PDB file of C-alpha atoms in Angstrom:
ATOM      1  CA  MET A 776       0.000   0.000   0.000  1.00  0.00           C
ATOM      2  CA  ASP A 777       1.244   3.486  -0.867  1.00  0.00           C
ATOM      3  CA  ARG A 778       2.113   5.663   2.062  1.00  0.00           C
ATOM      4  CA  PRO A 779      -0.778   8.009   2.928  1.00  0.00           C
ATOM      5  CA  SER A 780      -0.044  11.653   3.604  1.00  0.00           C
ATOM      6  CA  ILE A 781      -2.076  11.660   6.834  1.00  0.00           C
ATOM      7  CA  SER A 782      -2.538   9.130   9.635  1.00  0.00           C
ATOM      8  CA  LEU A 783      -5.244   9.844  12.194  1.00  0.00           C
ATOM      9  CA  VAL A 784      -4.367   7.997  15.418  1.00  0.00           C
ATOM     10  CA  ILE A 785      -7.188   7.441  17.929  1.00  0.00           C
ATOM     11  CA  PRO A 786      -6.573   5.603  21.231  1.00  0.00           C
ATOM     12  CA  ALA A 787      -9.760   3.973  22.525  1.00  0.00           C
ATOM     13  CA  TYR A 788     -10.523   2.215  25.787  1.00  0.00           C
ATOM     14  CA  ASN A 789     -14.102   0.973  26.297  1.00  0.00           C
ATOM     15  CA  GLU A 790     -15.498   3.428  23.760  1.00  0.00           C
ATOM     16  CA  ALA A 791     -17.965   1.146  21.957  1.00  0.00           C
ATOM     17  CA  ALA A 792     -20.669   3.788  22.436  1.00  0.00           C
ATOM     18  CA  CYS A 793     -18.625   6.525  20.737  1.00  0.00           C
ATOM     19  CA  ILE A 794     -16.002   5.035  18.432  1.00  0.00           C
ATOM     20  CA  GLY A 795     -18.299   4.414  15.455  1.00  0.00           C
ATOM     21  CA  GLU A 796     -19.535   7.990  15.301  1.00  0.00           C
ATOM     22  CA  CYS A 797     -16.031   9.284  15.983  1.00  0.00           C
ATOM     23  CA  VAL A 798     -14.485   7.377  13.052  1.00  0.00           C
ATOM     24  CA  ARG A 799     -17.296   8.188  10.633  1.00  0.00           C
ATOM     25  CA  GLU A 800     -17.215  11.885  11.482  1.00  0.00           C
ATOM     26  CA  ALA A 801     -13.434  12.075  11.149  1.00  0.00           C
ATOM     27  CA  ALA A 802     -13.513  10.212   7.829  1.00  0.00           C
ATOM     28  CA  GLY A 803     -16.071  12.672   6.491  1.00  0.00           C
ATOM     29  CA  VAL A 804     -13.838  15.622   7.369  1.00  0.00           C
ATOM     30  CA  LEU A 805     -10.752  14.004   5.817  1.00  0.00           C
ATOM     31  CA  ASP A 806     -12.682  13.032   2.673  1.00  0.00           C
ATOM     32  CA  ARG A 807     -13.711  16.657   2.179  1.00  0.00           C
ATOM     33  CA  TYR A 808     -10.162  17.828   2.865  1.00  0.00           C
ATOM     34  CA  GLY A 809      -9.040  15.758  -0.082  1.00  0.00           C
ATOM     35  CA  ALA A 810      -5.756  14.296   1.144  1.00  0.00           C
ATOM     36  CA  ASP A 811      -4.898  10.596   1.113  1.00  0.00           C
ATOM     37  CA  TYR A 812      -5.324   9.303   4.657  1.00  0.00           C
ATOM     38  CA  GLU A 813      -5.736   6.367   6.991  1.00  0.00           C
ATOM     39  CA  ILE A 814      -7.473   6.118  10.353  1.00  0.00           C
ATOM     40  CA  LEU A 815      -5.679   3.966  12.925  1.00  0.00           C
ATOM     41  CA  VAL A 816      -7.590   3.118  16.102  1.00  0.00           C
ATOM     42  CA  VAL A 817      -5.604   1.596  18.960  1.00  0.00           C
ATOM     43  CA  ASP A 818      -7.936  -0.479  21.137  1.00  0.00           C
ATOM     44  CA  ASP A 819      -6.326  -0.360  24.562  1.00  0.00           C
ATOM     45  CA  GLY A 820      -7.615  -3.751  25.741  1.00  0.00           C
ATOM     46  CA  SER A 821     -11.299  -2.773  25.763  1.00  0.00           C
ATOM     47  CA  THR A 822     -13.814  -5.148  27.332  1.00  0.00           C
ATOM     48  CA  ASP A 823     -17.024  -3.540  26.033  1.00  0.00           C
ATOM     49  CA  GLY A 824     -17.080  -4.573  22.374  1.00  0.00           C
ATOM     50  CA  THR A 825     -15.069  -1.658  20.956  1.00  0.00           C
ATOM     51  CA  LEU A 826     -13.207  -4.050  18.646  1.00  0.00           C
ATOM     52  CA  ASP A 827     -16.485  -5.526  17.365  1.00  0.00           C
ATOM     53  CA  VAL A 828     -17.606  -2.042  16.354  1.00  0.00           C
ATOM     54  CA  LEU A 829     -14.310  -1.500  14.535  1.00  0.00           C
ATOM     55  CA  ARG A 830     -14.589  -4.817  12.711  1.00  0.00           C
ATOM     56  CA  GLU A 831     -18.047  -3.850  11.479  1.00  0.00           C
ATOM     57  CA  LEU A 832     -16.863  -0.411  10.387  1.00  0.00           C
ATOM     58  CA  ARG A 833     -13.971  -1.942   8.470  1.00  0.00           C
ATOM     59  CA  ARG A 834     -16.435  -3.687   6.132  1.00  0.00           C
ATOM     60  CA  THR A 835     -17.308  -0.359   4.520  1.00  0.00           C
ATOM     61  CA  MET A 836     -14.263   1.773   5.414  1.00  0.00           C
ATOM     62  CA  PRO A 837     -11.087   0.454   3.746  1.00  0.00           C
ATOM     63  CA  ARG A 838      -9.043   3.368   5.133  1.00  0.00           C
ATOM     64  CA  LEU A 839      -9.688   2.181   8.691  1.00  0.00           C
ATOM     65  CA  ARG A 840      -7.080   0.114  10.515  1.00  0.00           C
ATOM     66  CA  ALA A 841      -7.123  -1.147  14.088  1.00  0.00           C
ATOM     67  CA  ILE A 842      -4.683  -2.521  16.645  1.00  0.00           C
ATOM     68  CA  ARG A 843      -5.846  -4.262  19.802  1.00  0.00           C
ATOM     69  CA  PHE A 844      -3.777  -4.698  22.959  1.00  0.00           C
ATOM     70  CA  ARG A 845      -4.066  -8.009  24.775  1.00  0.00           C
ATOM     71  CA  GLN A 846      -4.763  -6.058  27.971  1.00  0.00           C
ATOM     72  CA  ASN A 847      -5.232  -2.447  29.024  1.00  0.00           C
ATOM     73  CA  ARG A 848      -1.839  -0.688  28.993  1.00  0.00           C
ATOM     74  CA  GLY A 849      -2.758   2.990  29.237  1.00  0.00           C
ATOM     75  CA  GLN A 850      -2.920   6.027  27.002  1.00  0.00           C
ATOM     76  CA  THR A 851       0.831   6.472  26.558  1.00  0.00           C
ATOM     77  CA  ALA A 852       1.207   2.904  25.294  1.00  0.00           C
ATOM     78  CA  ALA A 853      -1.729   3.404  22.934  1.00  0.00           C
ATOM     79  CA  PHE A 854      -0.188   6.553  21.480  1.00  0.00           C
ATOM     80  CA  ASP A 855       3.185   4.837  21.164  1.00  0.00           C
ATOM     81  CA  ALA A 856       1.674   1.912  19.246  1.00  0.00           C
ATOM     82  CA  GLY A 857      -0.185   4.350  17.029  1.00  0.00           C
ATOM     83  CA  PHE A 858       2.946   6.372  16.276  1.00  0.00           C
ATOM     84  CA  ARG A 859       4.982   3.266  15.487  1.00  0.00           C
ATOM     85  CA  ASN A 860       2.346   1.792  13.188  1.00  0.00           C
ATOM     86  CA  ALA A 861       1.135   4.956  11.461  1.00  0.00           C
ATOM     87  CA  ARG A 862       2.191   5.196   7.826  1.00  0.00           C
ATOM     88  CA  GLY A 863       1.425   8.858   7.184  1.00  0.00           C
ATOM     89  CA  GLU A 864       3.911  11.693   6.756  1.00  0.00           C
ATOM     90  CA  ILE A 865       1.701  13.663   9.143  1.00  0.00           C
ATOM     91  CA  VAL A 866       0.154  12.144  12.264  1.00  0.00           C
ATOM     92  CA  ILE A 867      -2.984  13.646  13.767  1.00  0.00           C
ATOM     93  CA  THR A 868      -4.084  12.525  17.223  1.00  0.00           C
ATOM     94  CA  MET A 869      -7.486  12.822  18.835  1.00  0.00           C
ATOM     95  CA  ASP A 870      -9.584  11.193  21.550  1.00  0.00           C
ATOM     96  CA  ALA A 871     -12.335   8.679  20.819  1.00  0.00           C
ATOM     97  CA  ASP A 872     -14.945  10.197  23.144  1.00  0.00           C
ATOM     98  CA  LEU A 873     -16.319  12.765  20.620  1.00  0.00           C
ATOM     99  CA  GLN A 874     -15.175  15.750  22.699  1.00  0.00           C
ATOM    100  CA  ASN A 875     -12.495  16.632  20.132  1.00  0.00           C
ATOM    101  CA  ASP A 876     -14.111  18.063  17.001  1.00  0.00           C
ATOM    102  CA  PRO A 877     -12.782  16.541  13.739  1.00  0.00           C
ATOM    103  CA  ALA A 878     -13.915  19.716  11.954  1.00  0.00           C
ATOM    104  CA  ASP A 879     -10.789  21.361  13.432  1.00  0.00           C
ATOM    105  CA  ILE A 880      -8.436  18.989  11.576  1.00  0.00           C
ATOM    106  CA  PRO A 881      -8.078  21.226   8.473  1.00  0.00           C
ATOM    107  CA  LYS A 882      -7.134  24.130  10.756  1.00  0.00           C
ATOM    108  CA  LEU A 883      -4.335  22.053  12.278  1.00  0.00           C
ATOM    109  CA  LEU A 884      -3.088  20.959   8.866  1.00  0.00           C
ATOM    110  CA  ASP A 885      -3.048  24.510   7.520  1.00  0.00           C
ATOM    111  CA  ALA A 886      -0.998  25.684  10.524  1.00  0.00           C
ATOM    112  CA  LEU A 887       1.396  22.746  10.123  1.00  0.00           C
ATOM    113  CA  LYS A 888       2.674  24.231   6.848  1.00  0.00           C
ATOM    114  CA  ASP A 889       4.863  26.577   8.915  1.00  0.00           C
ATOM    115  CA  TRP A 890       5.463  24.390  11.989  1.00  0.00           C
ATOM    116  CA  ASP A 891       6.419  20.848  12.984  1.00  0.00           C
ATOM    117  CA  VAL A 892       3.747  20.358  15.672  1.00  0.00           C
ATOM    118  CA  VAL A 893       0.385  22.062  16.059  1.00  0.00           C
ATOM    119  CA  CYS A 894      -1.367  21.611  19.400  1.00  0.00           C
ATOM    120  CA  GLY A 895      -5.045  22.292  19.940  1.00  0.00           C
ATOM    121  CA  VAL A 896      -6.148  24.561  22.778  1.00  0.00           C
ATOM    122  CA  ARG A 897      -9.689  23.917  23.966  1.00  0.00           C
ATOM    123  CA  ALA A 898     -11.162  27.411  23.820  1.00  0.00           C
ATOM    124  CA  LYS A 899     -14.293  26.632  25.839  1.00  0.00           C
ATOM    125  CA  ARG A 900     -13.938  23.551  28.018  1.00  0.00           C
ATOM    126  CA  ARG A 901     -17.125  21.504  28.223  1.00  0.00           C
ATOM    127  CA  ASP A 902     -16.080  19.444  31.257  1.00  0.00           C
ATOM    128  CA  ASN A 903     -17.379  19.755  34.800  1.00  0.00           C
ATOM    129  CA  LEU A 904     -15.829  22.230  37.234  1.00  0.00           C
ATOM    130  CA  VAL A 905     -13.656  19.672  39.057  1.00  0.00           C
ATOM    131  CA  ARG A 906     -12.073  18.450  35.816  1.00  0.00           C
ATOM    132  CA  ARG A 907     -11.461  21.996  34.581  1.00  0.00           C
ATOM    133  CA  ILE A 908      -9.823  23.065  37.840  1.00  0.00           C
ATOM    134  CA  SER A 909      -7.667  19.927  38.149  1.00  0.00           C
ATOM    135  CA  SER A 910      -6.552  20.299  34.540  1.00  0.00           C
ATOM    136  CA  ARG A 911      -5.660  23.964  35.025  1.00  0.00           C
ATOM    137  CA  ILE A 912      -3.635  23.207  38.153  1.00  0.00           C
ATOM    138  CA  ALA A 913      -1.809  20.298  36.549  1.00  0.00           C
ATOM    139  CA  ASN A 914      -1.069  22.301  33.404  1.00  0.00           C
ATOM    140  CA  GLY A 915       0.278  25.213  35.450  1.00  0.00           C
ATOM    141  CA  VAL A 916       2.528  22.993  37.548  1.00  0.00           C
ATOM    142  CA  ARG A 917       3.924  21.224  34.477  1.00  0.00           C
ATOM    143  CA  ASN A 918       4.650  24.466  32.662  1.00  0.00           C
ATOM    144  CA  ARG A 919       6.273  26.115  35.657  1.00  0.00           C
ATOM    145  CA  LEU A 920       8.588  23.237  36.510  1.00  0.00           C
ATOM    146  CA  SER A 921       9.419  22.260  32.928  1.00  0.00           C
ATOM    147  CA  HIS A 922       9.781  25.870  31.693  1.00  0.00           C
ATOM    148  CA  GLU A 923       7.089  25.253  29.106  1.00  0.00           C
ATOM    149  CA  SER A 924       4.376  27.503  27.690  1.00  0.00           C
ATOM    150  CA  ILE A 925       1.847  25.004  26.317  1.00  0.00           C
ATOM    151  CA  LYS A 926      -1.585  26.327  27.257  1.00  0.00           C
ATOM    152  CA  ASP A 927      -3.484  23.036  27.123  1.00  0.00           C
ATOM    153  CA  VAL A 928      -1.280  19.949  27.303  1.00  0.00           C
ATOM    154  CA  GLY A 929      -4.366  17.833  28.030  1.00  0.00           C
ATOM    155  CA  CYS A 930      -5.853  18.409  24.581  1.00  0.00           C
ATOM    156  CA  SER A 931      -5.203  15.331  22.443  1.00  0.00           C
ATOM    157  CA  LEU A 932      -6.061  17.052  19.151  1.00  0.00           C
ATOM    158  CA  ARG A 933      -2.670  17.633  17.535  1.00  0.00           C
ATOM    159  CA  ALA A 934      -0.931  17.453  14.151  1.00  0.00           C
ATOM    160  CA  ILE A 935       2.685  16.254  14.121  1.00  0.00           C
ATOM    161  CA  ARG A 936       5.255  15.634  11.405  1.00  0.00           C
ATOM    162  CA  SER A 937       6.064  11.944  11.696  1.00  0.00           C
ATOM    163  CA  GLU A 938       9.819  12.474  11.377  1.00  0.00           C
ATOM    164  CA  PHE A 939       9.810  13.744  14.966  1.00  0.00           C
ATOM    165  CA  LEU A 940       7.711  10.899  16.319  1.00  0.00           C
ATOM    166  CA  VAL A 941      10.059   8.146  15.142  1.00  0.00           C
ATOM    167  CA  ARG A 942      12.751   9.519  17.463  1.00  0.00           C
ATOM    168  CA  LEU A 943      10.635   9.367  20.616  1.00  0.00           C
ATOM    169  CA  LYS A 944      11.055   6.795  23.346  1.00  0.00           C
ATOM    170  CA  LEU A 945       7.936   6.990  25.506  1.00  0.00           C
ATOM    171  CA  TYR A 946       7.440   5.684  29.033  1.00  0.00           C
ATOM    172  CA  GLU A 947       4.237   5.253  31.021  1.00  0.00           C
ATOM    173  CA  GLY A 948       2.597   8.626  31.659  1.00  0.00           C
ATOM    174  CA  MET A 949       4.718  10.498  29.124  1.00  0.00           C
ATOM    175  CA  HIS A 950       1.752  11.357  26.885  1.00  0.00           C
ATOM    176  CA  ARG A 951       1.179  14.266  29.298  1.00  0.00           C
ATOM    177  CA  PHE A 952       4.508  15.752  28.203  1.00  0.00           C
ATOM    178  CA  LEU A 953       4.404  15.000  24.487  1.00  0.00           C
ATOM    179  CA  PRO A 954       4.895  18.631  23.323  1.00  0.00           C
ATOM    180  CA  THR A 955       7.903  19.023  25.635  1.00  0.00           C
ATOM    181  CA  LEU A 956       9.468  15.774  24.405  1.00  0.00           C
ATOM    182  CA  LEU A 957       8.925  16.823  20.794  1.00  0.00           C
ATOM    183  CA  ARG A 958      10.501  20.209  21.511  1.00  0.00           C
ATOM    184  CA  LEU A 959      13.566  18.423  22.891  1.00  0.00           C
ATOM    185  CA  GLU A 960      13.792  16.659  19.536  1.00  0.00           C
ATOM    186  CA  GLY A 961      13.959  20.044  17.825  1.00  0.00           C
ATOM    187  CA  ALA A 962      10.332  20.402  16.761  1.00  0.00           C
ATOM    188  CA  ARG A 963       8.886  23.879  16.256  1.00  0.00           C
ATOM    189  CA  ILE A 964       5.563  24.018  18.106  1.00  0.00           C
ATOM    190  CA  THR A 965       2.559  26.299  17.858  1.00  0.00           C
ATOM    191  CA  GLU A 966      -0.988  26.236  19.244  1.00  0.00           C
ATOM    192  CA  VAL A 967      -4.381  26.984  17.716  1.00  0.00           C
ATOM    193  CA  PRO A 968      -7.797  27.253  19.398  1.00  0.00           C
ATOM    194  CA  VAL A 969     -10.105  24.283  18.802  1.00  0.00           C
ATOM    195  CA  ASN A 970     -13.660  23.366  19.657  1.00  0.00           C
ATOM    196  CA  HIS A 971     -14.457  21.209  22.670  1.00  0.00           C
ATOM    197  CA  ARG A 972     -17.736  19.323  22.952  1.00  0.00           C
ATOM    198  CA  PRO A 973     -19.589  17.686  25.838  1.00  0.00           C
ATOM    199  CA  ARG A 974     -19.122  13.938  26.067  1.00  0.00           C
ATOM    200  CA  PRO A 975     -22.408  12.571  24.639  1.00  0.00           C
ATOM    201  CA  ARG A 976     -22.178   9.096  26.172  1.00  0.00           C
ATOM    202  CA  GLY A 977     -19.832   6.823  28.076  1.00  0.00           C
ATOM    203  CA  ARG A 978     -17.686   8.044  30.948  1.00  0.00           C
ATOM    204  CA  ALA A 979     -14.315   9.705  31.421  1.00  0.00           C
ATOM    205  CA  LYS A 980     -11.352   7.415  32.079  1.00  0.00           C
ATOM    206  CA  TYR A 981      -9.084   9.945  33.762  1.00  0.00           C
ATOM    207  CA  GLY A 982      -9.698  12.042  36.882  1.00  0.00           C
ATOM    208  CA  VAL A 983      -7.945  14.390  39.284  1.00  0.00           C
ATOM    209  CA  TRP A 984      -5.459  11.725  40.446  1.00  0.00           C
ATOM    210  CA  ASN A 985      -4.374  10.993  36.867  1.00  0.00           C
ATOM    211  CA  ARG A 986      -4.002  14.657  36.006  1.00  0.00           C
ATOM    212  CA  LEU A 987      -2.081  15.955  38.998  1.00  0.00           C
ATOM    213  CA  PHE A 988      -0.591  13.550  41.518  1.00  0.00           C
ATOM    214  CA  LYS A 989       0.657  10.835  39.147  1.00  0.00           C
ATOM    215  CA  GLY A 990       1.890  13.533  36.776  1.00  0.00           C
ATOM    216  CA  LEU A 991       4.163  15.046  39.425  1.00  0.00           C
ATOM    217  CA  ARG A 992       6.237  11.881  39.558  1.00  0.00           C
ATOM    218  CA  ASP A 993       6.592  11.843  35.782  1.00  0.00           C
ATOM    219  CA  LEU A 994       7.388  15.563  35.736  1.00  0.00           C
ATOM    220  CA  MET A 995      10.555  14.930  37.720  1.00  0.00           C
ATOM    221  CA  ALA A 996      11.686  12.483  35.049  1.00  0.00           C
ATOM    222  CA  VAL A 997      11.045  15.049  32.317  1.00  0.00           C
ATOM    223  CA  ARG A 998      13.009  17.693  34.241  1.00  0.00           C
ATOM    224  CA  TRP A 999      15.925  15.236  34.478  1.00  0.00           C
ATOM    225  CA  MET A1000      15.748  14.640  30.718  1.00  0.00           C
ATOM    226  CA  GLN A1001      15.745  18.360  29.985  1.00  0.00           C
ATOM    227  CA  ARG A1002      18.841  18.921  32.117  1.00  0.00           C
ATOM    228  CA  ARG A1003      20.709  15.931  30.642  1.00  0.00           C
ATOM    229  CA  TRP A1004      19.650  16.260  26.987  1.00  0.00           C
ATOM    230  CA  ILE A1005      22.617  16.071  24.591  1.00  0.00           C
ATOM    231  CA  ARG A1006      22.792  19.096  22.282  1.00  0.00           C
ATOM    232  CA  TYR A1007      25.518  19.826  19.761  1.00  0.00           C
ATOM    233  CA  GLU A1008      26.056  21.210  16.268  1.00  0.00           C
ATOM    234  CA  ILE A1009      28.726  19.956  13.886  1.00  0.00           C
ATOM    235  CA  GLU A1010      30.647  22.955  12.625  1.00  0.00           C
ATOM    236  CA  GLU A1011      32.882  21.191  10.126  1.00  0.00           C
ATOM    237  CA  GLU A1012      33.509  17.725   8.743  1.00  0.00           C
ATOM    238  CA  ILE A1013      36.625  16.534   6.981  1.00  0.00           C
ATOM    239  CA  PRO A1014      35.631  13.564   4.794  1.00  0.00           C
TER     240      PRO A1014
END
């Protein structure tokens, strides 16, 4: 199969109620955009029939691919599998719960013409107050300690040039620091406002503990990486 220009990577864990609509809506947007694409769903060991929905979708959607983990391994592992199996020159990521709006994908792709990574910023969060506050606190702590400026690291809607993804070595929990890790690899990063929708069905998989307390442990690892990162430029080479 020829390499598509775009790979849409969607991690999904127990999203049987949402994944069908999510894939169909995203495919409609990409069809109208006109680029060659594939949609790669990573089923993170779901137990609710998510894979059955994907199998049924595949009957009429040849651009759809799916990977299923033997057991639930977490969002970072799902992203890593998606990055390593995506065939596109550009990788777009989004959640399966329908809160990310696929209609924003063309906006990300247009911005990517001048950048290496485009991160979505949820302009009007449609989550409850506790989730909004915990996310804001966690984002502020990450930025302050890692000397970052990403406004909304929790937004999964991003467009990334795949050449930067192949260099990444991810560890559990590192999806929270993906923009920082890509910046360490030399990627130029920008942000654009995107739509955020209420979750129509199903339930959230991540809460305050996931956003703040577990992230603090991982933040220390990222700070260590930033301090120890090897940087050099070759001035001259004698062949």
